[in-house]
CSV table of C-alpha atoms and ligand atoms in Angstrom, one decimal:
chain,number,residue,atom,x,y,z
A,193,MET,CA,0.0,0.0,0.0
A,194,HIS,CA,1.4,3.3,-1.0
A,195,ILE,CA,1.1,6.1,1.6
A,196,ASP,CA,2.1,9.6,0.5
A,197,GLN,CA,5.1,11.1,2.2
A,198,THR,CA,3.2,14.1,3.6
A,199,GLU,CA,0.4,11.8,4.8
A,200,LYS,CA,2.9,9.6,6.6
A,201,LYS,CA,4.4,12.6,8.3
A,202,TRP,CA,1.0,13.8,9.6
A,203,ILE,CA,0.2,10.3,10.8
A,204,TRP,CA,3.3,10.4,12.9
A,205,ILE,CA,2.6,13.9,14.1
A,206,SER,CA,-0.9,13.0,15.2
A,207,VAL,CA,0.3,9.8,17.0
A,208,LEU,CA,3.0,11.9,18.7
A,209,MET,CA,0.4,14.6,19.7
A,210,THR,CA,-1.8,11.9,21.3
A,211,PHE,CA,1.1,10.6,23.4
A,212,VAL,CA,2.2,14.2,24.4
A,213,MET,CA,-1.4,15.0,25.5
A,214,MET,CA,-1.6,11.7,27.5
A,215,GLY,CA,1.7,12.5,29.1
A,216,VAL,CA,0.6,16.0,30.0
A,217,LEU,CA,-2.6,14.6,31.5
A,218,THR,CA,-0.8,11.9,33.5
A,219,LEU,CA,1.8,14.3,34.8
A,220,TYR,CA,-0.9,16.8,35.8
A,221,ALA,CA,-3.0,14.2,37.5
A,222,VAL,CA,-0.1,12.7,39.4
A,223,GLY,CA,1.4,16.2,40.2
A,224,SER,CA,-1.9,17.5,41.5
A,225,ASN,CA,-2.8,14.3,43.3
A,226,ILE,CA,-6.1,14.0,41.3
A,227,HIS,CA,-7.7,10.5,41.4
A,228,PRO,CA,-11.1,8.9,41.2
A,229,PRO,CA,-13.2,8.9,44.4
A,230,SER,CA,-12.3,6.0,46.7
A,231,GLY,CA,-13.5,4.7,50.0
A,232,PHE,CA,-17.2,4.1,49.5
A,233,GLU,CA,-19.6,3.2,52.3
A,234,PRO,CA,-22.3,0.7,51.5
A,235,ILE,CA,-25.6,0.6,53.4
A,236,ASP,CA,-28.8,-1.4,53.1
A,237,SER,CA,-31.2,1.1,51.6
A,238,THR,CA,-34.3,-1.0,52.5
A,239,ARG,CA,-33.3,-0.9,56.2
A,240,LEU,CA,-32.3,2.8,56.6
A,241,HIS,CA,-35.0,3.3,59.3
A,242,LEU,CA,-33.4,0.5,61.3
A,243,SER,CA,-29.8,1.8,60.9
A,244,GLU,CA,-28.6,4.0,63.7
A,245,GLU,CA,-27.4,6.8,61.7
A,246,PHE,CA,-30.3,7.2,59.3
A,247,SER,CA,-33.2,6.4,61.5
A,248,GLU,CA,-35.8,9.2,61.7
A,249,ASP,CA,-34.8,10.5,65.2
A,250,ASN,CA,-31.1,10.9,64.1
A,251,LEU,CA,-31.7,12.9,61.0
A,252,GLY,CA,-30.8,16.6,60.7
A,253,LEU,CA,-27.9,18.7,61.9
A,254,LYS,CA,-25.7,17.6,64.7
A,255,LYS,CA,-22.7,18.9,66.5
A,256,ASN,CA,-20.0,16.3,66.8
A,257,ASP,CA,-17.8,15.9,69.9
A,258,ASP,CA,-14.9,17.7,68.1
A,259,GLY,CA,-17.2,20.7,67.4
A,260,THR,CA,-17.7,19.9,63.7
A,261,LEU,CA,-21.1,19.7,62.1
A,262,THR,CA,-22.7,16.8,60.4
A,263,LEU,CA,-26.0,17.0,58.5
A,264,THR,CA,-27.6,13.6,58.0
A,265,MET,CA,-30.4,13.3,55.5
A,266,VAL,CA,-32.5,10.6,53.7
A,267,ALA,CA,-33.6,11.0,50.1
A,268,ALA,CA,-36.7,9.0,49.3
A,269,ARG,CA,-39.5,9.3,46.7
A,270,TYR,CA,-40.4,12.2,46.8
A,271,GLY,CA,-38.5,14.4,49.2
A,272,PHE,CA,-35.4,15.0,51.3
A,273,TYR,CA,-35.8,14.4,55.0
A,274,PRO,CA,-35.8,16.3,57.2
A,275,SER,CA,-37.7,18.6,54.8
A,276,LYS,CA,-36.4,21.8,56.4
A,277,VAL,CA,-32.8,22.1,57.6
A,278,GLU,CA,-30.9,25.0,59.0
A,279,VAL,CA,-27.1,25.3,58.8
A,280,PRO,CA,-24.8,28.1,59.9
A,281,VAL,CA,-23.0,30.3,57.3
A,282,ASN,CA,-19.2,30.1,56.8
A,283,THR,CA,-19.0,26.8,58.8
A,284,PRO,CA,-17.7,23.6,57.4
A,285,VAL,CA,-20.5,21.0,57.3
A,286,LYS,CA,-20.2,17.3,56.5
A,287,ILE,CA,-23.4,16.2,54.7
A,288,ARG,CA,-24.2,12.5,54.7
A,289,ILE,CA,-27.2,11.4,52.7
A,290,ALA,CA,-28.6,8.0,51.8
A,291,SER,CA,-31.4,6.9,49.5
A,292,ALA,CA,-34.2,4.8,50.9
A,293,ASP,CA,-35.4,3.6,47.4
A,294,VAL,CA,-34.0,4.5,44.0
A,295,LEU,CA,-31.3,6.7,42.5
A,296,HIS,CA,-31.7,10.4,43.4
A,297,GLY,CA,-29.5,13.4,43.0
A,298,VAL,CA,-29.3,16.4,45.2
A,299,HIS,CA,-28.3,19.8,44.1
A,300,VAL,CA,-28.5,23.2,45.8
A,301,PRO,CA,-28.4,25.9,43.2
A,302,TYR,CA,-25.9,28.8,43.9
A,303,THR,CA,-23.8,26.6,46.1
A,304,ASN,CA,-21.3,23.8,45.4
A,305,PHE,CA,-23.4,21.2,47.0
A,306,ALA,CA,-24.4,18.6,44.5
A,307,THR,CA,-24.1,14.8,44.5
A,308,MET,CA,-25.7,11.6,43.3
A,309,VAL,CA,-27.5,9.6,45.9
A,310,VAL,CA,-27.1,6.0,44.8
A,311,PRO,CA,-29.1,3.4,46.7
A,312,GLY,CA,-26.9,1.0,48.6
A,313,TYR,CA,-24.3,3.7,49.3
A,314,ILE,CA,-23.8,6.7,51.6
A,315,SER,CA,-23.0,9.9,49.7
A,316,GLU,CA,-20.8,12.3,51.6
A,317,VAL,CA,-20.1,15.9,50.8
A,318,ASN,CA,-18.0,18.4,52.8
A,319,THR,CA,-18.9,21.9,52.1
A,320,THR,CA,-19.3,25.4,53.5
A,321,PHE,CA,-22.2,27.6,52.7
A,322,MET,CA,-20.9,31.1,52.0
A,323,LYS,CA,-24.2,33.1,51.9
A,324,THR,CA,-27.1,33.3,54.2
A,325,GLY,CA,-30.6,32.9,52.8
A,326,ASP,CA,-33.2,30.4,51.8
A,327,PHE,CA,-32.1,27.7,49.4
A,328,THR,CA,-33.8,24.7,47.8
A,329,LEU,CA,-32.5,21.1,47.7
A,330,LEU,CA,-33.5,19.8,44.3
A,331,CYS,CA,-33.5,16.2,43.0
A,332,ASN,CA,-31.6,16.2,39.7
A,333,GLU,CA,-31.9,12.5,38.8
A,334,TYR,CA,-35.1,11.3,37.4
A,335,CYS,CA,-36.6,9.0,40.1
A,336,GLY,CA,-40.3,8.6,39.1
A,337,LEU,CA,-43.5,10.4,38.5
A,338,GLY,CA,-43.0,12.8,41.4
A,339,HIS,CA,-39.4,13.7,40.5
A,340,ASP,CA,-40.5,17.3,39.6
A,341,HIS,CA,-41.8,17.8,43.1
A,342,MET,CA,-38.9,16.3,45.0
A,343,TRP,CA,-37.3,19.2,46.9
A,344,SER,CA,-36.9,20.5,50.3
A,345,ARG,CA,-35.7,23.6,52.1
A,346,LEU,CA,-32.2,24.6,53.3
A,347,LYS,CA,-31.8,27.8,55.3
A,348,VAL,CA,-28.4,29.2,55.8
A,349,VAL,CA,-28.5,31.3,58.9
A,350,PRO,CA,-26.0,33.7,60.6
A,351,LYS,CA,-23.4,31.9,62.8
A,352,SER,CA,-24.6,33.4,66.1
A,353,SER,CA,-28.2,32.1,65.9
A,354,SER,CA,-27.3,28.4,65.5
B,76,CUA,CU1,-35.6,12.0,43.4
B,76,CUA,CU2,-35.7,12.8,41.2
């Protein structure tokens, strides 16, 4: 098979470019310590109400012994529970959320809080809410006929009042 000299040259250039780009990506990922998420926590979604952490009485915002805050929530068709939560502004919060049924997503517009809630696993997000006000937790994964109505309220309050 005859390949034109110019075409051959460009084949080599494109192969070389591919390897250069892969090299740059690899170096960048290694150098910046970027890697896929690891360390997942499984949970039995059908027995959330019987688990200690996700039973009804234990949901909501809690202060841990070391002074940090943990917000525990359940996503279930069609809502997030508790349906109203208050968190202090400019304070790191660890949010732990589990699904009681199917795949959900949670997203709070104008913040960086967004994650999938996959049944069988606990989703954990560490974030800090930077602005006070009323926000909405929205489901952003289609989960059934009531998906459009799956939302709840998040109020970010000044530090002193919490
Ligand atoms: Cu839950 Cu869509």
